[in-house]
Amino acid sequence: MLDFPRWKVAWITGLLAALCLLAIPSFLPERVTAGWPVAPRINLGLDLAGGSYLLLEADIKDLAASRLETMRDQVQTEMRRGDPRIAIGDISTRDGQLSFFVRDAAQVDAARERLLTITGGGAGMTGQRVWDISVVDTSRFVLKPTQAGLTQAIDTAMVDATEVVRRRIDELGTREPTIIRQGASRIVVQVPGLQNPQALKDLLGKTARLEFKLVDETANPAELVQGRAPAGSQVLPYPTNPSGVPFIAVKRSAIITGDQLIDARQTVDQNNQPDVSITFDSAGGRRFAKVTTENVNKPFAIILDNQVISAPNIQSAILGGRASISGSFTVQTANELAIALRSGKLPVALKVIEERTVGPDLGADSIRAGVIACALAGLLVIGFMVVTYGGFGLFAAAALVLNVIAIIAVMALIDATLTLPGLAGFVLTIGAAVDANVLIIERIREEQRRGRKLLDALSHGFSEASTAIFDANITNVIAGVLMFTFGSGPIRGFAVVLMIGIATSYFTSVTVVRLMVAQWFRRNRPRELAL
């Protein structure tokens, strides 16, 4: 049990040296390690580094309405396509369902076939029906979204929304943000170091649904104020309308949307005022050029998140796939809009339902308190071991120090984040790490009382105690895995430190201490050991 070949001694020594090197950057300021080729360090959580915490929730009603609008456009396009063209009446989206009538009753069957095409037979990716299609009054179709379809749409939208939020925050240049989905319709955003969350809230609050639509010039301003628009058009708010009426009527069908956008940058216009220059892809550029060529001297609306920003006249055909968005922008708001547009539109509106800001001073106080607690716990444990077990207590003390270094090194290597509960896990690990050495020493004492020689007592002590130590650690690991799997936030942070600490403490308390005892015994060859 105390026989260590040279290769094993070299392997353990090399591993300990590597762990020490990996832990060093976490003890040094970032400015010192900035030029190092490899400098893994522990990331500090929001409660230690300070920063902003936001809990975002999806607007399910907005998503359901958006699905109806998308289906409306698809139905209109599909009925006009092909031969023969199917004439239909105005499409209604009242009461959360879509309905229209086919003018020629002989085309009802053909209309049904086309509806089955665009709804995938009514079934989604899960095989469950996502749209119920029915015919009433012989020629009126009613499309109603199912709950299974809405659930599937929410899941898809939340996956996409999480990625869009991640891209927007990355554009801000923040370091080590945490963006995770929580439950069915929520996203947790943690940005260490960001003390003013207002800019972040403004950026994440933008759906960035960009549309260009033709203005309906036949609309009556008096009816617009009452929310009524001509057939085929819709009323949208226009706060900066030069006419003084804060509403405008636009065609329902979009000329072009932000889906065909490939770039957006904050620039300045000819009057040196901030604006946003946008570039469309090739298909979008051709579509934009075609529509503007056909509608010279007619106004078109630039719409962001269902609000008209401006409605200029088309002076001439807009070619080249480039345009600009002007409005009452500052440099900051224009830059925020450009970030939102080029990072992609949110598939569902998000609203902030919880917000917290942790100051750096509070985080520094937490770190200071945690370090003091760890140091005090370590000193008390080391003092107890040395007083109680003498020389063997020194081996246990050395193992304890190496265990702390190993935990820091492993956390830095796997890019783990240290939170305040993680610091509590550190303190707990310090106390638990000594348990193994206590078991070993007490087992050696028992073997000596039985009359075994020192070498046999040491070998049997380590051998017999290792089994009990392993069993005890396995139960702790199981508890840590369960906390990590079913917990969230602080609980998971505690579980990470706990599981890493269990693994490193077993290595340092059993293997490393056994190596130190073996080397000490080989050099001194004692006949008795006072414990």
Short mmCIF file of C-alpha atoms in Angstrom, two decimals:
data_model
loop_
_atom_site.label_atom_id
_atom_site.label_comp_id
_atom_site.label_asym_id
_atom_site.label_seq_id
_atom_site.Cartn_x
_atom_site.Cartn_y
_atom_site.Cartn_z
CA MET A 1 0.00 0.00 0.00
CA LEU A 2 2.98 2.32 0.61
CA ASP A 3 4.89 1.15 -2.45
CA PHE A 4 5.18 3.97 -4.97
CA PRO A 5 7.17 3.35 -8.17
CA ARG A 6 9.13 6.29 -9.53
CA TRP A 7 6.74 6.78 -12.45
CA LYS A 8 3.80 7.11 -10.06
CA VAL A 9 5.70 9.58 -7.87
CA ALA A 10 6.57 11.61 -10.96
CA TRP A 11 2.95 11.47 -12.22
CA ILE A 12 1.43 12.66 -8.93
CA THR A 13 4.07 15.37 -8.48
CA GLY A 14 3.57 16.58 -12.04
CA LEU A 15 -0.20 16.68 -11.61
CA LEU A 16 0.09 18.72 -8.41
CA ALA A 17 2.49 21.12 -10.11
CA ALA A 18 0.09 21.55 -13.05
CA LEU A 19 -2.81 22.24 -10.68
CA CYS A 20 -0.75 24.87 -8.87
CA LEU A 21 0.09 26.58 -12.18
CA LEU A 22 -3.55 26.53 -13.26
CA ALA A 23 -4.64 28.09 -9.96
CA ILE A 24 -2.12 30.97 -10.05
CA PRO A 25 -4.02 33.27 -12.50
CA SER A 26 -7.10 33.27 -10.25
CA PHE A 27 -5.03 34.83 -7.44
CA LEU A 28 -3.64 37.63 -9.64
CA PRO A 29 -5.31 40.75 -11.11
CA GLU A 30 -6.45 40.42 -14.71
CA ARG A 31 -4.07 43.16 -15.86
CA VAL A 32 -1.15 41.00 -14.72
CA THR A 33 -2.29 37.89 -16.61
CA ALA A 34 -3.54 39.73 -19.73
CA GLY A 35 -0.43 38.92 -21.75
CA TRP A 36 -0.08 35.30 -20.67
CA PRO A 37 -0.60 32.70 -23.42
CA VAL A 38 -2.72 30.52 -21.10
CA ALA A 39 -4.39 32.03 -18.06
CA PRO A 40 -7.57 30.21 -17.00
CA ARG A 41 -9.29 31.87 -14.10
CA ILE A 42 -12.46 31.44 -12.08
CA ASN A 43 -15.38 33.56 -13.26
CA LEU A 44 -17.10 35.41 -10.46
CA GLY A 45 -20.87 35.20 -10.30
CA LEU A 46 -23.21 38.16 -10.20
CA ASP A 47 -23.39 38.14 -6.39
CA LEU A 48 -19.58 38.47 -6.16
CA ALA A 49 -18.60 40.59 -9.18
CA GLY A 50 -21.68 42.81 -9.14
CA GLY A 51 -23.84 43.44 -12.19
CA SER A 52 -27.38 43.18 -13.45
CA TYR A 53 -29.96 40.41 -13.30
CA LEU A 54 -33.06 40.38 -15.50
CA LEU A 55 -35.83 37.82 -15.74
CA LEU A 56 -37.62 38.07 -19.09
CA GLU A 57 -41.00 36.54 -19.89
CA ALA A 58 -42.45 35.95 -23.34
CA ASP A 59 -45.70 37.61 -24.30
CA ILE A 60 -47.73 34.57 -25.33
CA LYS A 61 -50.65 36.69 -26.58
CA ASP A 62 -48.30 38.56 -28.90
CA LEU A 63 -46.94 35.27 -30.24
CA ALA A 64 -50.45 33.94 -30.89
CA ALA A 65 -51.39 37.16 -32.72
CA SER A 66 -48.17 37.01 -34.74
CA ARG A 67 -48.95 33.42 -35.80
CA LEU A 68 -52.38 34.53 -37.03
CA GLU A 69 -50.88 37.40 -39.03
CA THR A 70 -48.30 35.10 -40.58
CA MET A 71 -50.99 32.57 -41.51
CA ARG A 72 -53.10 35.37 -42.98
CA ASP A 73 -50.24 36.35 -45.32
CA GLN A 74 -49.61 32.72 -46.26
CA VAL A 75 -53.29 32.13 -47.08
CA GLN A 76 -53.48 35.25 -49.25
CA THR A 77 -50.31 34.28 -51.13
CA GLU A 78 -51.34 30.65 -51.60
CA MET A 79 -54.81 31.46 -52.91
CA ARG A 80 -53.40 33.84 -55.50
CA ARG A 81 -50.76 31.39 -56.64
CA GLY A 82 -51.21 28.79 -59.34
CA ASP A 83 -53.92 28.18 -61.84
CA PRO A 84 -56.74 28.65 -61.24
CA ARG A 85 -56.50 31.57 -58.86
CA ILE A 86 -58.94 31.19 -55.95
CA ALA A 87 -60.89 34.34 -55.16
CA ILE A 88 -61.51 34.86 -51.45
CA GLY A 89 -63.10 37.55 -49.31
CA ASP A 90 -61.43 39.58 -46.59
CA ILE A 91 -59.64 37.48 -43.98
CA SER A 92 -60.74 38.01 -40.38
CA THR A 93 -58.57 37.31 -37.32
CA ARG A 94 -61.20 37.95 -34.66
CA ASP A 95 -61.53 35.77 -31.56
CA GLY A 96 -58.09 34.22 -32.02
CA GLN A 97 -58.99 32.39 -35.23
CA LEU A 98 -58.67 33.05 -38.93
CA SER A 99 -61.72 32.94 -41.23
CA PHE A 100 -62.53 33.81 -44.84
CA PHE A 101 -65.00 32.73 -47.50
CA VAL A 102 -64.37 31.40 -50.99
CA ARG A 103 -66.33 33.40 -53.56
CA ASP A 104 -66.82 30.43 -55.90
CA ALA A 105 -68.31 27.44 -54.06
CA ALA A 106 -66.92 25.12 -56.73
CA GLN A 107 -63.36 25.99 -55.53
CA VAL A 108 -63.89 24.96 -51.89
CA ASP A 109 -62.15 21.59 -52.35
CA ALA A 110 -59.22 23.21 -54.14
CA ALA A 111 -58.94 25.82 -51.35
CA ARG A 112 -58.88 23.05 -48.74
CA GLU A 113 -56.02 21.30 -50.55
CA ARG A 114 -53.99 24.50 -50.58
CA LEU A 115 -54.68 25.10 -46.89
CA LEU A 116 -53.49 21.59 -46.09
CA THR A 117 -50.29 22.39 -47.98
CA ILE A 118 -49.42 25.52 -45.99
CA THR A 119 -50.44 24.01 -42.63
CA GLY A 120 -48.58 20.74 -43.23
CA GLY A 121 -51.82 18.80 -43.17
CA GLY A 122 -52.62 20.54 -39.91
CA ALA A 123 -49.82 18.66 -38.09
CA GLY A 124 -46.51 19.97 -36.78
CA MET A 125 -43.10 18.46 -36.11
CA THR A 126 -44.44 16.44 -33.18
CA GLY A 127 -47.14 14.83 -35.32
CA GLN A 128 -49.88 16.64 -33.38
CA ARG A 129 -52.39 18.85 -35.16
CA VAL A 130 -51.41 22.52 -34.97
CA TRP A 131 -54.33 23.99 -36.93
CA ASP A 132 -57.95 22.84 -36.98
CA ILE A 133 -59.48 23.47 -40.42
CA SER A 134 -63.24 23.49 -40.81
CA VAL A 135 -65.81 24.67 -43.36
CA VAL A 136 -69.02 26.38 -42.23
CA ASP A 137 -71.88 27.75 -44.31
CA THR A 138 -70.63 25.68 -47.30
CA SER A 139 -67.91 28.16 -48.35
CA ARG A 140 -66.43 29.84 -45.24
CA PHE A 141 -63.18 28.41 -43.89
CA VAL A 142 -62.20 28.70 -40.22
CA LEU A 143 -58.60 28.02 -39.13
CA LYS A 144 -58.17 27.72 -35.39
CA PRO A 145 -54.76 27.17 -33.73
CA THR A 146 -54.63 24.20 -31.37
CA GLN A 147 -53.04 24.18 -27.92
CA ALA A 148 -50.46 21.65 -29.13
CA GLY A 149 -49.57 23.99 -31.97
CA LEU A 150 -49.22 26.97 -29.64
CA THR A 151 -47.03 24.96 -27.25
CA GLN A 152 -44.80 23.92 -30.12
CA ALA A 153 -44.61 27.52 -31.38
CA ILE A 154 -43.69 28.78 -27.89
CA ASP A 155 -40.88 26.24 -27.58
CA THR A 156 -39.46 27.13 -31.00
CA ALA A 157 -39.79 30.86 -30.34
CA MET A 158 -38.05 30.62 -26.96
CA VAL A 159 -35.10 28.73 -28.44
CA ASP A 160 -34.71 31.42 -31.12
CA ALA A 161 -35.32 34.27 -28.65
CA THR A 162 -32.59 32.99 -26.32
CA GLU A 163 -30.10 33.06 -29.19
CA VAL A 164 -31.19 36.56 -30.28
CA VAL A 165 -30.80 37.84 -26.69
CA ARG A 166 -27.33 36.27 -26.59
CA ARG A 167 -26.29 38.00 -29.83
CA ARG A 168 -27.58 41.38 -28.67
CA ILE A 169 -25.73 41.21 -25.36
CA ASP A 170 -22.55 40.07 -27.11
CA GLU A 171 -22.83 43.15 -29.36
CA LEU A 172 -22.69 45.32 -26.23
CA GLY A 173 -19.22 43.92 -25.49
CA THR A 174 -20.07 42.61 -22.03
CA ARG A 175 -17.93 39.90 -20.47
CA GLU A 176 -19.13 36.43 -19.52
CA PRO A 177 -22.91 37.01 -19.61
CA THR A 178 -25.16 34.18 -18.46
CA ILE A 179 -28.24 33.66 -20.62
CA ILE A 180 -30.34 30.59 -19.88
CA ARG A 181 -33.90 29.57 -20.54
CA GLN A 182 -36.04 29.01 -17.46
CA GLY A 183 -39.26 27.07 -17.71
CA ALA A 184 -41.46 27.25 -20.79
CA SER A 185 -41.54 31.01 -21.40
CA ARG A 186 -38.79 32.75 -19.42
CA ILE A 187 -35.15 33.72 -19.96
CA VAL A 188 -32.66 34.59 -17.21
CA VAL A 189 -30.03 37.20 -18.11
CA GLN A 190 -27.07 37.90 -15.82
CA VAL A 191 -24.44 40.42 -16.91
CA PRO A 192 -21.52 40.79 -14.45
CA GLY A 193 -20.07 44.29 -14.23
CA LEU A 194 -23.10 46.06 -15.72
CA GLN A 195 -24.37 48.45 -13.05
CA ASN A 196 -27.04 50.29 -15.08
CA PRO A 197 -29.50 47.80 -16.55
CA GLN A 198 -31.67 50.42 -18.29
CA ALA A 199 -29.75 50.29 -21.59
CA LEU A 200 -29.89 46.50 -21.48
CA LYS A 201 -33.64 46.56 -20.79
CA ASP A 202 -34.21 48.97 -23.66
CA LEU A 203 -32.22 46.79 -26.03
CA LEU A 204 -33.85 43.52 -25.01
CA GLY A 205 -37.30 45.12 -24.98
CA LYS A 206 -37.14 45.81 -28.71
CA THR A 207 -38.69 43.04 -30.75
CA ALA A 208 -36.95 44.67 -33.78
CA ARG A 209 -39.71 43.56 -36.14
CA LEU A 210 -38.92 45.79 -39.11
CA GLU A 211 -41.37 46.15 -42.00
CA PHE A 212 -41.76 48.40 -45.02
CA LYS A 213 -45.38 48.86 -46.15
CA LEU A 214 -47.18 51.13 -48.60
CA VAL A 215 -49.37 53.84 -47.09
CA ASP A 216 -53.10 53.67 -47.84
CA GLU A 217 -53.85 57.22 -48.99
CA THR A 218 -57.59 56.55 -49.24
CA ALA A 219 -57.99 56.33 -45.46
CA ASN A 220 -60.18 58.90 -43.71
CA PRO A 221 -58.29 60.64 -40.85
CA ALA A 222 -61.45 60.77 -38.74
CA GLU A 223 -61.87 57.00 -39.03
CA LEU A 224 -58.18 56.42 -38.30
CA VAL A 225 -58.60 58.05 -34.89
CA GLN A 226 -61.40 55.56 -34.21
CA GLY A 227 -59.16 52.67 -35.27
CA ARG A 228 -60.91 51.95 -38.59
CA ALA A 229 -59.04 51.45 -41.86
CA PRO A 230 -60.12 50.55 -45.40
CA ALA A 231 -60.35 46.86 -46.34
CA GLY A 232 -56.91 45.31 -46.80
CA SER A 233 -55.24 47.91 -44.58
CA GLN A 234 -54.51 48.36 -40.90
CA VAL A 235 -54.16 51.27 -38.49
CA LEU A 236 -50.78 51.81 -36.82
CA PRO A 237 -49.58 54.51 -34.40
CA TYR A 238 -47.50 57.30 -35.98
CA PRO A 239 -46.46 59.67 -33.16
CA THR A 240 -44.41 61.96 -35.43
CA ASN A 241 -47.01 62.29 -38.21
CA PRO A 242 -46.61 65.79 -39.75
CA SER A 243 -50.41 65.98 -40.23
CA GLY A 244 -50.91 65.90 -36.49
CA VAL A 245 -52.97 62.69 -36.56
CA PRO A 246 -51.01 60.16 -34.47
CA PHE A 247 -52.19 57.26 -36.65
CA ILE A 248 -51.73 56.13 -40.22
CA ALA A 249 -53.23 53.43 -42.45
CA VAL A 250 -50.86 51.04 -44.21
CA LYS A 251 -51.39 48.03 -46.46
CA ARG A 252 -51.35 44.74 -44.59
CA SER A 253 -48.92 43.11 -46.99
CA ALA A 254 -45.30 44.12 -46.37
CA ILE A 255 -43.04 45.25 -49.20
CA ILE A 256 -40.09 43.80 -47.35
CA THR A 257 -39.29 42.71 -43.79
CA GLY A 258 -36.29 42.60 -41.47
CA ASP A 259 -35.89 38.89 -42.23
CA GLN A 260 -34.15 39.95 -45.45
CA LEU A 261 -31.77 42.29 -43.62
CA ILE A 262 -28.07 41.45 -43.64
CA ASP A 263 -26.57 44.53 -41.96
CA ALA A 264 -27.52 47.66 -40.01
CA ARG A 265 -25.17 50.45 -38.91
CA GLN A 266 -25.54 53.77 -37.14
CA THR A 267 -24.63 56.60 -39.55
CA VAL A 268 -25.56 60.26 -40.12
CA ASP A 269 -27.80 61.75 -42.80
CA GLN A 270 -27.23 64.75 -45.05
CA ASN A 271 -28.28 67.04 -42.18
CA ASN A 272 -25.68 65.45 -39.90
CA GLN A 273 -28.42 63.81 -37.83
CA PRO A 274 -28.07 60.21 -36.57
CA ASP A 275 -29.85 57.57 -38.63
CA VAL A 276 -29.56 53.84 -39.34
CA SER A 277 -28.30 52.54 -42.69
CA ILE A 278 -29.56 49.09 -43.62
CA THR A 279 -28.57 46.60 -46.29
CA PHE A 280 -30.84 43.88 -47.67
CA ASP A 281 -29.89 40.54 -49.16
CA SER A 282 -30.09 40.05 -52.94
CA ALA A 283 -33.71 38.86 -52.94
CA GLY A 284 -34.78 41.67 -50.62
CA GLY A 285 -32.91 44.24 -52.67
CA ARG A 286 -34.63 43.12 -55.89
CA ARG A 287 -38.03 43.19 -54.19
CA PHE A 288 -37.41 46.65 -52.75
CA ALA A 289 -36.24 47.99 -56.11
CA LYS A 290 -39.30 46.56 -57.90
CA VAL A 291 -41.84 48.00 -55.48
CA THR A 292 -40.23 51.44 -55.29
CA THR A 293 -39.98 51.57 -59.08
CA GLU A 294 -43.72 50.83 -59.39
CA ASN A 295 -44.72 53.33 -56.67
CA VAL A 296 -42.73 56.50 -57.36
CA ASN A 297 -44.26 59.59 -55.69
CA LYS A 298 -46.24 57.42 -53.30
CA PRO A 299 -45.53 57.27 -49.54
CA PHE A 300 -44.34 54.14 -47.78
CA ALA A 301 -44.09 53.50 -44.05
CA ILE A 302 -41.05 52.31 -42.12
CA ILE A 303 -42.48 50.27 -39.24
CA LEU A 304 -40.63 49.05 -36.18
CA ASP A 305 -42.46 46.87 -33.68
CA ASN A 306 -45.88 47.90 -35.09
CA GLN A 307 -45.14 51.62 -34.80
CA VAL A 308 -44.43 53.86 -37.78
CA ILE A 309 -41.09 55.66 -37.48
CA SER A 310 -41.42 57.66 -40.69
CA ALA A 311 -43.44 57.63 -43.90
CA PRO A 312 -41.45 59.36 -46.66
CA ASN A 313 -42.43 59.64 -50.31
CA ILE A 314 -40.63 57.45 -52.83
CA GLN A 315 -38.82 60.11 -54.87
CA SER A 316 -37.25 57.57 -57.22
CA ALA A 317 -36.54 53.85 -57.43
CA ILE A 318 -34.33 52.68 -54.55
CA LEU A 319 -31.76 50.38 -56.08
CA GLY A 320 -28.75 48.52 -54.70
CA GLY A 321 -30.51 46.97 -51.71
CA ARG A 322 -29.68 49.87 -49.38
CA ALA A 323 -31.92 52.23 -47.44
CA SER A 324 -31.82 54.38 -44.34
CA ILE A 325 -34.14 54.80 -41.37
CA SER A 326 -34.50 58.35 -40.13
CA GLY A 327 -36.30 59.52 -37.03
CA SER A 328 -35.80 61.42 -33.81
CA PHE A 329 -32.66 59.45 -33.00
CA THR A 330 -29.72 60.20 -30.78
CA VAL A 331 -26.42 58.48 -31.48
CA GLN A 332 -27.12 56.03 -28.65
CA THR A 333 -30.69 55.17 -29.72
CA ALA A 334 -29.63 54.81 -33.36
CA ASN A 335 -26.81 52.48 -32.33
CA GLU A 336 -29.18 50.44 -30.14
CA LEU A 337 -31.62 50.10 -33.05
CA ALA A 338 -28.79 49.01 -35.37
CA ILE A 339 -27.69 46.36 -32.85
CA ALA A 340 -31.26 45.10 -32.47
CA LEU A 341 -31.79 44.89 -36.23
CA ARG A 342 -28.56 43.13 -37.16
CA SER A 343 -28.84 40.66 -34.28
CA GLY A 344 -32.21 39.56 -35.64
CA LYS A 345 -35.78 40.19 -34.61
CA LEU A 346 -37.19 38.52 -31.55
CA PRO A 347 -39.76 35.92 -32.54
CA VAL A 348 -41.80 36.90 -29.48
CA ALA A 349 -42.02 40.05 -27.40
CA LEU A 350 -40.19 39.87 -24.05
CA LYS A 351 -41.02 41.85 -20.94
CA VAL A 352 -38.94 42.31 -17.78
CA ILE A 353 -40.75 40.80 -14.80
CA GLU A 354 -37.86 40.84 -12.31
CA GLU A 355 -34.77 42.99 -12.05
CA ARG A 356 -31.86 43.16 -9.61
CA THR A 357 -28.64 45.14 -9.54
CA VAL A 358 -25.70 44.08 -7.36
CA GLY A 359 -23.09 46.78 -6.71
CA PRO A 360 -19.36 45.99 -6.90
CA ASP A 361 -18.91 47.07 -3.28
CA LEU A 362 -21.40 44.48 -2.08
CA GLY A 363 -19.68 41.84 -4.21
CA ALA A 364 -16.28 42.82 -2.81
CA ASP A 365 -17.65 42.56 0.73
CA SER A 366 -18.97 39.08 -0.04
CA ILE A 367 -15.59 38.00 -1.39
CA ARG A 368 -13.79 39.46 1.62
CA ALA A 369 -16.13 37.70 4.04
CA GLY A 370 -15.82 34.43 2.15
CA VAL A 371 -12.03 34.58 2.10
CA ILE A 372 -11.94 35.35 5.84
CA ALA A 373 -14.29 32.44 6.53
CA CYS A 374 -12.20 30.06 4.42
CA ALA A 375 -8.92 31.21 5.99
CA LEU A 376 -10.29 31.04 9.53
CA ALA A 377 -11.81 27.60 8.96
CA GLY A 378 -8.55 26.37 7.45
CA LEU A 379 -6.42 27.66 10.30
CA LEU A 380 -8.69 26.19 12.96
CA VAL A 381 -8.78 22.80 11.23
CA ILE A 382 -5.00 22.78 10.73
CA GLY A 383 -4.44 23.78 14.36
CA PHE A 384 -6.74 21.01 15.58
CA MET A 385 -5.03 18.38 13.42
CA VAL A 386 -1.51 19.39 14.46
CA VAL A 387 -2.38 19.51 18.17
CA THR A 388 -4.26 16.22 18.06
CA TYR A 389 -2.13 14.14 15.71
CA GLY A 390 1.28 15.80 15.65
CA GLY A 391 3.33 14.96 12.55
CA PHE A 392 0.39 13.30 10.80
CA GLY A 393 -1.53 16.53 11.36
CA LEU A 394 1.08 18.34 9.26
CA PHE A 395 0.47 15.87 6.41
CA ALA A 396 -3.26 16.55 6.71
CA ALA A 397 -2.61 20.32 6.72
CA ALA A 398 -0.53 20.08 3.54
CA ALA A 399 -3.29 18.01 1.91
CA LEU A 400 -5.85 20.63 2.91
CA VAL A 401 -3.87 23.45 1.26
CA LEU A 402 -3.37 21.35 -1.88
CA ASN A 403 -7.09 20.57 -1.91
CA VAL A 404 -8.03 24.27 -1.98
CA ILE A 405 -5.54 24.88 -4.80
CA ALA A 406 -6.88 21.87 -6.73
CA ILE A 407 -10.50 23.11 -6.43
CA ILE A 408 -9.55 26.54 -7.77
CA ALA A 409 -7.52 24.99 -10.60
CA VAL A 410 -10.30 22.63 -11.70
CA MET A 411 -12.93 25.38 -11.61
CA ALA A 412 -10.70 27.64 -13.70
CA LEU A 413 -9.99 24.83 -16.15
CA ILE A 414 -13.66 24.04 -16.78
CA ASP A 415 -14.59 27.75 -16.87
CA ALA A 416 -16.88 27.41 -13.86
CA THR A 417 -18.47 30.37 -12.13
CA LEU A 418 -17.95 30.95 -8.41
CA THR A 419 -20.99 32.29 -6.56
CA LEU A 420 -21.63 33.17 -2.94
CA PRO A 421 -23.11 29.70 -2.22
CA GLY A 422 -19.98 28.33 -3.90
CA LEU A 423 -17.90 30.08 -1.26
CA ALA A 424 -20.05 28.34 1.36
CA GLY A 425 -19.24 25.08 -0.42
CA PHE A 426 -15.56 25.95 -0.11
CA VAL A 427 -15.84 26.35 3.67
CA LEU A 428 -17.77 23.09 3.95
CA THR A 429 -15.18 21.27 1.83
CA ILE A 430 -12.37 22.41 4.12
CA GLY A 431 -14.03 20.76 7.10
CA ALA A 432 -15.05 17.64 5.19
CA ALA A 433 -11.63 17.21 3.57
CA VAL A 434 -10.03 16.43 6.94
CA ASP A 435 -12.53 13.66 7.68
CA ALA A 436 -10.60 11.27 5.46
CA ASN A 437 -7.33 11.88 7.30
CA VAL A 438 -9.06 11.44 10.66
CA LEU A 439 -10.40 8.06 9.50
CA ILE A 440 -6.98 6.99 8.25
CA ILE A 441 -5.14 8.04 11.43
CA GLU A 442 -7.70 6.43 13.72
CA ARG A 443 -7.51 3.23 11.66
CA ILE A 444 -3.70 3.22 11.99
CA ARG A 445 -4.11 3.65 15.77
CA GLU A 446 -6.37 0.59 15.90
CA GLU A 447 -3.84 -1.49 13.95
CA GLN A 448 -1.06 -0.44 16.35
CA ARG A 449 -3.19 -1.43 19.35
CA ARG A 450 -3.56 -4.87 17.79
CA GLY A 451 0.21 -5.23 17.91
CA ARG A 452 1.03 -4.79 14.23
CA LYS A 453 4.40 -3.43 13.22
CA LEU A 454 4.45 0.19 12.05
CA LEU A 455 4.73 -0.59 8.32
CA ASP A 456 1.86 -3.08 8.51
CA ALA A 457 -0.22 -0.66 10.58
CA LEU A 458 0.31 2.10 8.03
CA SER A 459 -0.53 -0.17 5.07
CA HIS A 460 -3.65 -1.65 6.69
CA GLY A 461 -4.74 1.75 7.96
CA PHE A 462 -4.69 3.34 4.52
CA SER A 463 -6.15 0.25 2.83
CA GLU A 464 -9.08 -0.25 5.21
CA ALA A 465 -9.93 3.43 5.62
CA SER A 466 -9.92 4.09 1.84
CA THR A 467 -12.98 1.88 1.36
CA ALA A 468 -15.01 3.73 3.98
CA ILE A 469 -13.86 7.11 2.62
CA PHE A 470 -14.85 6.13 -0.91
CA ASP A 471 -18.32 4.98 0.18
CA ALA A 472 -18.93 8.19 2.14
CA ASN A 473 -17.84 10.35 -0.80
CA ILE A 474 -20.07 8.45 -3.23
CA THR A 475 -23.15 9.33 -1.16
CA ASN A 476 -22.09 13.00 -1.15
CA VAL A 477 -21.55 12.91 -4.92
CA ILE A 478 -25.05 11.50 -5.41
CA ALA A 479 -26.46 14.37 -3.33
CA GLY A 480 -24.41 16.88 -5.39
CA VAL A 481 -25.61 15.41 -8.69
CA LEU A 482 -29.23 15.64 -7.56
CA MET A 483 -28.79 19.27 -6.47
CA PHE A 484 -27.15 20.15 -9.78
CA THR A 485 -29.80 18.33 -11.83
CA PHE A 486 -32.93 19.58 -10.11
CA GLY A 487 -31.68 22.83 -8.60
CA SER A 488 -31.07 26.18 -10.23
CA GLY A 489 -28.94 29.26 -9.67
CA PRO A 490 -27.33 29.28 -6.19
CA ILE A 491 -28.10 25.61 -5.54
CA ARG A 492 -26.28 24.54 -8.69
CA GLY A 493 -23.33 26.79 -7.80
CA PHE A 494 -23.07 25.12 -4.42
CA ALA A 495 -23.35 21.65 -6.02
CA VAL A 496 -20.52 22.36 -8.48
CA VAL A 497 -18.06 23.35 -5.74
CA LEU A 498 -19.20 20.45 -3.57
CA MET A 499 -18.64 17.80 -6.28
CA ILE A 500 -15.29 19.23 -7.32
CA GLY A 501 -14.24 19.43 -3.68
CA ILE A 502 -15.22 15.80 -3.06
CA ALA A 503 -13.11 14.59 -5.99
CA THR A 504 -10.06 16.71 -5.11
CA SER A 505 -10.26 15.98 -1.38
CA TYR A 506 -10.28 12.22 -2.03
CA PHE A 507 -7.22 12.60 -4.23
CA THR A 508 -5.27 14.83 -1.82
CA SER A 509 -6.38 13.18 1.45
CA VAL A 510 -5.81 9.60 0.34
CA THR A 511 -3.35 9.44 -2.56
CA VAL A 512 -1.21 12.52 -1.84
CA VAL A 513 -1.05 11.95 1.94
CA ARG A 514 -0.20 8.28 1.33
CA LEU A 515 2.65 9.39 -0.97
CA MET A 516 3.96 11.85 1.64
CA VAL A 517 3.81 9.18 4.37
CA ALA A 518 5.59 6.67 2.11
CA GLN A 519 8.39 9.14 1.33
CA TRP A 520 8.72 10.08 5.01
CA PHE A 521 8.85 6.41 6.06
CA ARG A 522 11.46 5.58 3.40
CA ARG A 523 13.73 8.38 4.59
CA ASN A 524 13.36 7.98 8.38
CA ARG A 525 12.59 4.27 8.86
CA PRO A 526 10.91 4.80 12.27
CA ARG A 527 10.10 1.77 14.43
CA GLU A 528 7.22 3.38 16.33
CA LEU A 529 4.75 6.19 15.68
CA ALA A 530 3.26 8.23 18.51
CA LEU A 531 -0.36 9.02 17.71
#
